[in-house]
Amino acid sequence: MFGARRLLRVLRSCSCSSAPCPRPKPAAKLSVREALRAQNSNGERVKVQGWIRSVRSQKEVLFLHVNDGSSLESLQVVADSNFDSRELAFGSSVEVYGKLVKSPAKRQNVELKAEKIEVVGNCDLKDFPFKYKERPPLEYLRQFPHLRCRTNALGSILRVRSEATAAIHSFFKDSGFVHIHTPIITSNDCEGAGELFQVEPSSKIKVPEENFFDVPAFLTVSGQLHLEVMSGAFTQVFTFGPTFRAENSQSRRHLAEFYMVEAEISFIESLQDLMQVMEGLFKSATMMVLSNCPEDVELCHKFMAPGQKDRLEHMLKNNFLIISYTEAVEILKQASQNFTFTPEWGVDLHTEHEKYLVKHCGNVPVFVINYPLALKPFYMRDNEDGPQHTVAAVDLLVPGVGELFGGSLREERYHFLEQRLASSGLTEAYQWYLDLRRFGSVPHGGFGMGFERYLQCILGIDNIKDVIPFPRFTHSCLL
C-alpha cells in the first residue's frame, strides 16, 4: 500500500512539474543517402531501412551492405556475429537500429554500428533471378520487369531519369514557361500518321453502336495542338507526359508508350530563336544531371557505354551545327557509304542517314532545317520558296540516336492554313484550329523531345527499352 502511494506521488510530481518527464530519444530515421552524407557521425542513434546487397561474416563481426535506392552507394552495417546471419541474406529487406559512427575504412566516411536488426521480408535466394556480385546484361533483366529495378544498373538509370525530369522542369520554370497538363485522351491525330490507339470502355464490346465520348477518341500522340491553344493566352508553355504510338516496331528506338517534352512559344518568328531554346534545354538539363548524380552516370558510362563520357563532353562544349535538308541530301549523295535507303530530295531521312550526318559533322548535334512541304504535317509554316517547296521545320540529330527533337514554326496565316487543311480533307475536323487564327493569332513555334531518346543519348544506352521502368511495345505489355 505504501509503495503504491509513493509511486502515485512520483507520477503526480512529474505531471505537475514544468519540465517534462525524460523519455528516451527516438532513433532518427535516415535514408542511406542521408546517412552517407552525415557530417556528425558521433554516435547518433538512427534507423535505416532497405535491402541487403551483400553479407560478409567473420569470426566476431558481421558486415552488411544495405541500400534503399536513394543512392548507388550502400551503407555498411557492422553487427555482432551473434545476429542470426541465416535470415540476413542478399535481397532480404531489413530495419537496422544503431549508432552512426566514423568508419575506420578508407573507402567510406561512416558506418552503422547495429544494435538491432529486424528482417522485414526474407528473400528466397534459390529462386531469386539475380545473384550477388553478378552483373547480368540488360537484355536478361528485361525478362523480370517486376524485379530488375533492384539491380545497380536499373537503379542508376532510374535515378538519372528522375533527376533529368527535375532538370527539365527546372529549365522551363527558370525560363518563364507555364506548365500545362495536356489530355491523354483526345479526338485529334496530331501527326496524321494514323498510328493511334483507340479508347473505348470495356462494355463497348457489348454495345458497339455508340461512342463513349460521342466521337472517336484516342490515346494522344502529342500534346502540341493543345499547347497551341494555350499559347494564345500564355507566351511560353510546355508539357511533359506520356504519349502513345501504335507502331508495329520492336526496334531499339521505338516504344508504344513513351514520354514527350513539348513546348510552344508565341511571338517567335525564326527557327534560329527556336533552335536556341532547344539547344539550351539539352545542355542545361544534361549539366544538371551530371552535377546531381555523377556516380549513376559514371556507372552507365563505365559498364554499359565505354567512351560515352568523352562523347557527351564533346557535345556539351561545342555549338550545335545547322544544315538545310537540301544540304543534308547532298552530303548523303556524296557519301562513300552504301545506304539501305537511297537518299533523294523529297524523301524522308532514315536512321542510317541521320547517324551518318552526325558523324560527318564531327559527332556534334546537328539541326536539319527546311524540309519539303510534302513530308510534313499541315500545321508547319510554308516558306514560300519556289520550286523546292519547303516548310520551316527543324529536327535535331544527335550521336548514337539520330533524331531527338522535332519542331517547326507554325502556320499562323489563316488563308495558308485553310488551303492546307482543305487539300488534306481536314477542314471540318480542325475548324477550331482555324479559329485560333481568327482571334488574335500571332507568329509562334514549338518543338518536342523524346525523353527516352534523350536518356539514351546522355547515358549511351543502346536500347530504348532499358531507360523506361515498364516498356510497352508490340507483342509485349508485361505487368
mmCIF file with all atom_site columns, N, CA and C in Angstrom, residues 27-36 38 44 46-49 68 100:
data_model
loop_
_atom_site.group_PDB
_atom_site.id
_atom_site.type_symbol
_atom_site.label_atom_id
_atom_site.label_alt_id
_atom_site.label_comp_id
_atom_site.label_asym_id
_atom_site.label_entity_id
_atom_site.label_seq_id
_atom_site.pdbx_PDB_ins_code
_atom_site.Cartn_x
_atom_site.Cartn_y
_atom_site.Cartn_z
_atom_site.occupancy
_atom_site.B_iso_or_equiv
_atom_site.pdbx_formal_charge
_atom_site.auth_seq_id
_atom_site.auth_comp_id
_atom_site.auth_asym_id
_atom_site.auth_atom_id
_atom_site.pdbx_PDB_model_num
ATOM 1  N N  . ALA A 1 27  ? 15.214 6.962  -32.310 1.00 0.00 ? 27  ALA A N  1
ATOM 2  C CA . ALA A 1 27  ? 16.221 6.914  -33.358 1.00 0.00 ? 27  ALA A CA 1
ATOM 3  C C  . ALA A 1 27  ? 15.748 7.723  -34.555 1.00 0.00 ? 27  ALA A C  1
ATOM 4  N N  . ALA A 1 28  ? 16.622 8.555  -35.081 1.00 0.00 ? 28  ALA A N  1
ATOM 5  C CA . ALA A 1 28  ? 16.280 9.359  -36.254 1.00 0.00 ? 28  ALA A CA 1
ATOM 6  C C  . ALA A 1 28  ? 16.268 8.466  -37.495 1.00 0.00 ? 28  ALA A C  1
ATOM 7  N N  . LYS A 1 29  ? 15.191 8.553  -38.272 1.00 0.00 ? 29  LYS A N  1
ATOM 8  C CA . LYS A 1 29  ? 15.111 7.755  -39.499 1.00 0.00 ? 29  LYS A CA 1
ATOM 9  C C  . LYS A 1 29  ? 15.865 8.467  -40.621 1.00 0.00 ? 29  LYS A C  1
ATOM 10 N N  . LEU A 1 30  ? 16.826 7.789  -41.190 1.00 0.00 ? 30  LEU A N  1
ATOM 11 C CA . LEU A 1 30  ? 17.633 8.347  -42.264 1.00 0.00 ? 30  LEU A CA 1
ATOM 12 C C  . LEU A 1 30  ? 17.567 7.460  -43.494 1.00 0.00 ? 30  LEU A C  1
ATOM 13 N N  . SER A 1 31  ? 17.611 8.083  -44.658 1.00 0.00 ? 31  SER A N  1
ATOM 14 C CA . SER A 1 31  ? 17.819 7.307  -45.879 1.00 0.00 ? 31  SER A CA 1
ATOM 15 C C  . SER A 1 31  ? 19.295 6.947  -45.956 1.00 0.00 ? 31  SER A C  1
ATOM 16 N N  . VAL A 1 32  ? 19.625 5.996  -46.789 1.00 0.00 ? 32  VAL A N  1
ATOM 17 C CA . VAL A 1 32  ? 21.037 5.621  -46.955 1.00 0.00 ? 32  VAL A CA 1
ATOM 18 C C  . VAL A 1 32  ? 21.832 6.824  -47.456 1.00 0.00 ? 32  VAL A C  1
ATOM 19 N N  . ARG A 1 33  ? 21.260 7.578  -48.364 1.00 0.00 ? 33  ARG A N  1
ATOM 20 C CA . ARG A 1 33  ? 21.936 8.767  -48.904 1.00 0.00 ? 33  ARG A CA 1
ATOM 21 C C  . ARG A 1 33  ? 22.221 9.768  -47.795 1.00 0.00 ? 33  ARG A C  1
ATOM 22 N N  . GLU A 1 34  ? 21.240 10.009 -46.927 1.00 0.00 ? 34  GLU A N  1
ATOM 23 C CA . GLU A 1 34  ? 21.432 10.946 -45.810 1.00 0.00 ? 34  GLU A CA 1
ATOM 24 C C  . GLU A 1 34  ? 22.478 10.436 -44.837 1.00 0.00 ? 34  GLU A C  1
ATOM 25 N N  . ALA A 1 35  ? 22.452 9.142  -44.564 1.00 0.00 ? 35  ALA A N  1
ATOM 26 C CA . ALA A 1 35  ? 23.426 8.570  -43.629 1.00 0.00 ? 35  ALA A CA 1
ATOM 27 C C  . ALA A 1 35  ? 24.846 8.703  -44.169 1.00 0.00 ? 35  ALA A C  1
ATOM 28 N N  . LEU A 1 36  ? 25.021 8.435  -45.441 1.00 0.00 ? 36  LEU A N  1
ATOM 29 C CA . LEU A 1 36  ? 26.354 8.519  -46.039 1.00 0.00 ? 36  LEU A CA 1
ATOM 30 C C  . LEU A 1 36  ? 26.880 9.949  -46.049 1.00 0.00 ? 36  LEU A C  1
ATOM 31 N N  . ALA A 1 38  ? 26.104 12.246 -43.720 1.00 0.00 ? 38  ALA A N  1
ATOM 32 C CA . ALA A 1 38  ? 26.036 12.814 -42.374 1.00 0.00 ? 38  ALA A CA 1
ATOM 33 C C  . ALA A 1 38  ? 27.379 13.431 -41.988 1.00 0.00 ? 38  ALA A C  1
ATOM 34 N N  . GLU A 1 44  ? 25.223 9.089  -33.046 1.00 0.00 ? 44  GLU A N  1
ATOM 35 C CA . GLU A 1 44  ? 23.784 9.370  -33.054 1.00 0.00 ? 44  GLU A CA 1
ATOM 36 C C  . GLU A 1 44  ? 23.010 8.091  -33.361 1.00 0.00 ? 44  GLU A C  1
ATOM 37 N N  . VAL A 1 46  ? 20.244 6.007  -34.980 1.00 0.00 ? 46  VAL A N  1
ATOM 38 C CA . VAL A 1 46  ? 19.465 6.169  -36.200 1.00 0.00 ? 46  VAL A CA 1
ATOM 39 C C  . VAL A 1 46  ? 18.787 4.856  -36.574 1.00 0.00 ? 46  VAL A C  1
ATOM 40 N N  . LYS A 1 47  ? 17.803 4.999  -37.465 1.00 0.00 ? 47  LYS A N  1
ATOM 41 C CA . LYS A 1 47  ? 17.141 3.829  -38.053 1.00 0.00 ? 47  LYS A CA 1
ATOM 42 C C  . LYS A 1 47  ? 17.277 3.933  -39.564 1.00 0.00 ? 47  LYS A C  1
ATOM 43 N N  . VAL A 1 48  ? 17.716 2.846  -40.190 1.00 0.00 ? 48  VAL A N  1
ATOM 44 C CA . VAL A 1 48  ? 17.856 2.786  -41.645 1.00 0.00 ? 48  VAL A CA 1
ATOM 45 C C  . VAL A 1 48  ? 17.087 1.571  -42.148 1.00 0.00 ? 48  VAL A C  1
ATOM 46 N N  . GLN A 1 49  ? 16.327 1.771  -43.208 1.00 0.00 ? 49  GLN A N  1
ATOM 47 C CA . GLN A 1 49  ? 15.544 0.685  -43.809 1.00 0.00 ? 49  GLN A CA 1
ATOM 48 C C  . GLN A 1 49  ? 15.995 0.467  -45.250 1.00 0.00 ? 49  GLN A C  1
ATOM 49 N N  . ASP A 1 68  ? 18.744 1.470  -50.103 1.00 0.00 ? 68  ASP A N  1
ATOM 50 C CA . ASP A 1 68  ? 17.304 1.764  -50.158 1.00 0.00 ? 68  ASP A CA 1
ATOM 51 C C  . ASP A 1 68  ? 16.907 2.474  -51.452 1.00 0.00 ? 68  ASP A C  1
ATOM 52 N N  . LEU A 1 100 ? 25.420 5.720  -35.698 1.00 0.00 ? 100 LEU A N  1
ATOM 53 C CA . LEU A 1 100 ? 26.193 6.112  -36.866 1.00 0.00 ? 100 LEU A CA 1
ATOM 54 C C  . LEU A 1 100 ? 27.550 6.610  -36.383 1.00 0.00 ? 100 LEU A C  1
#
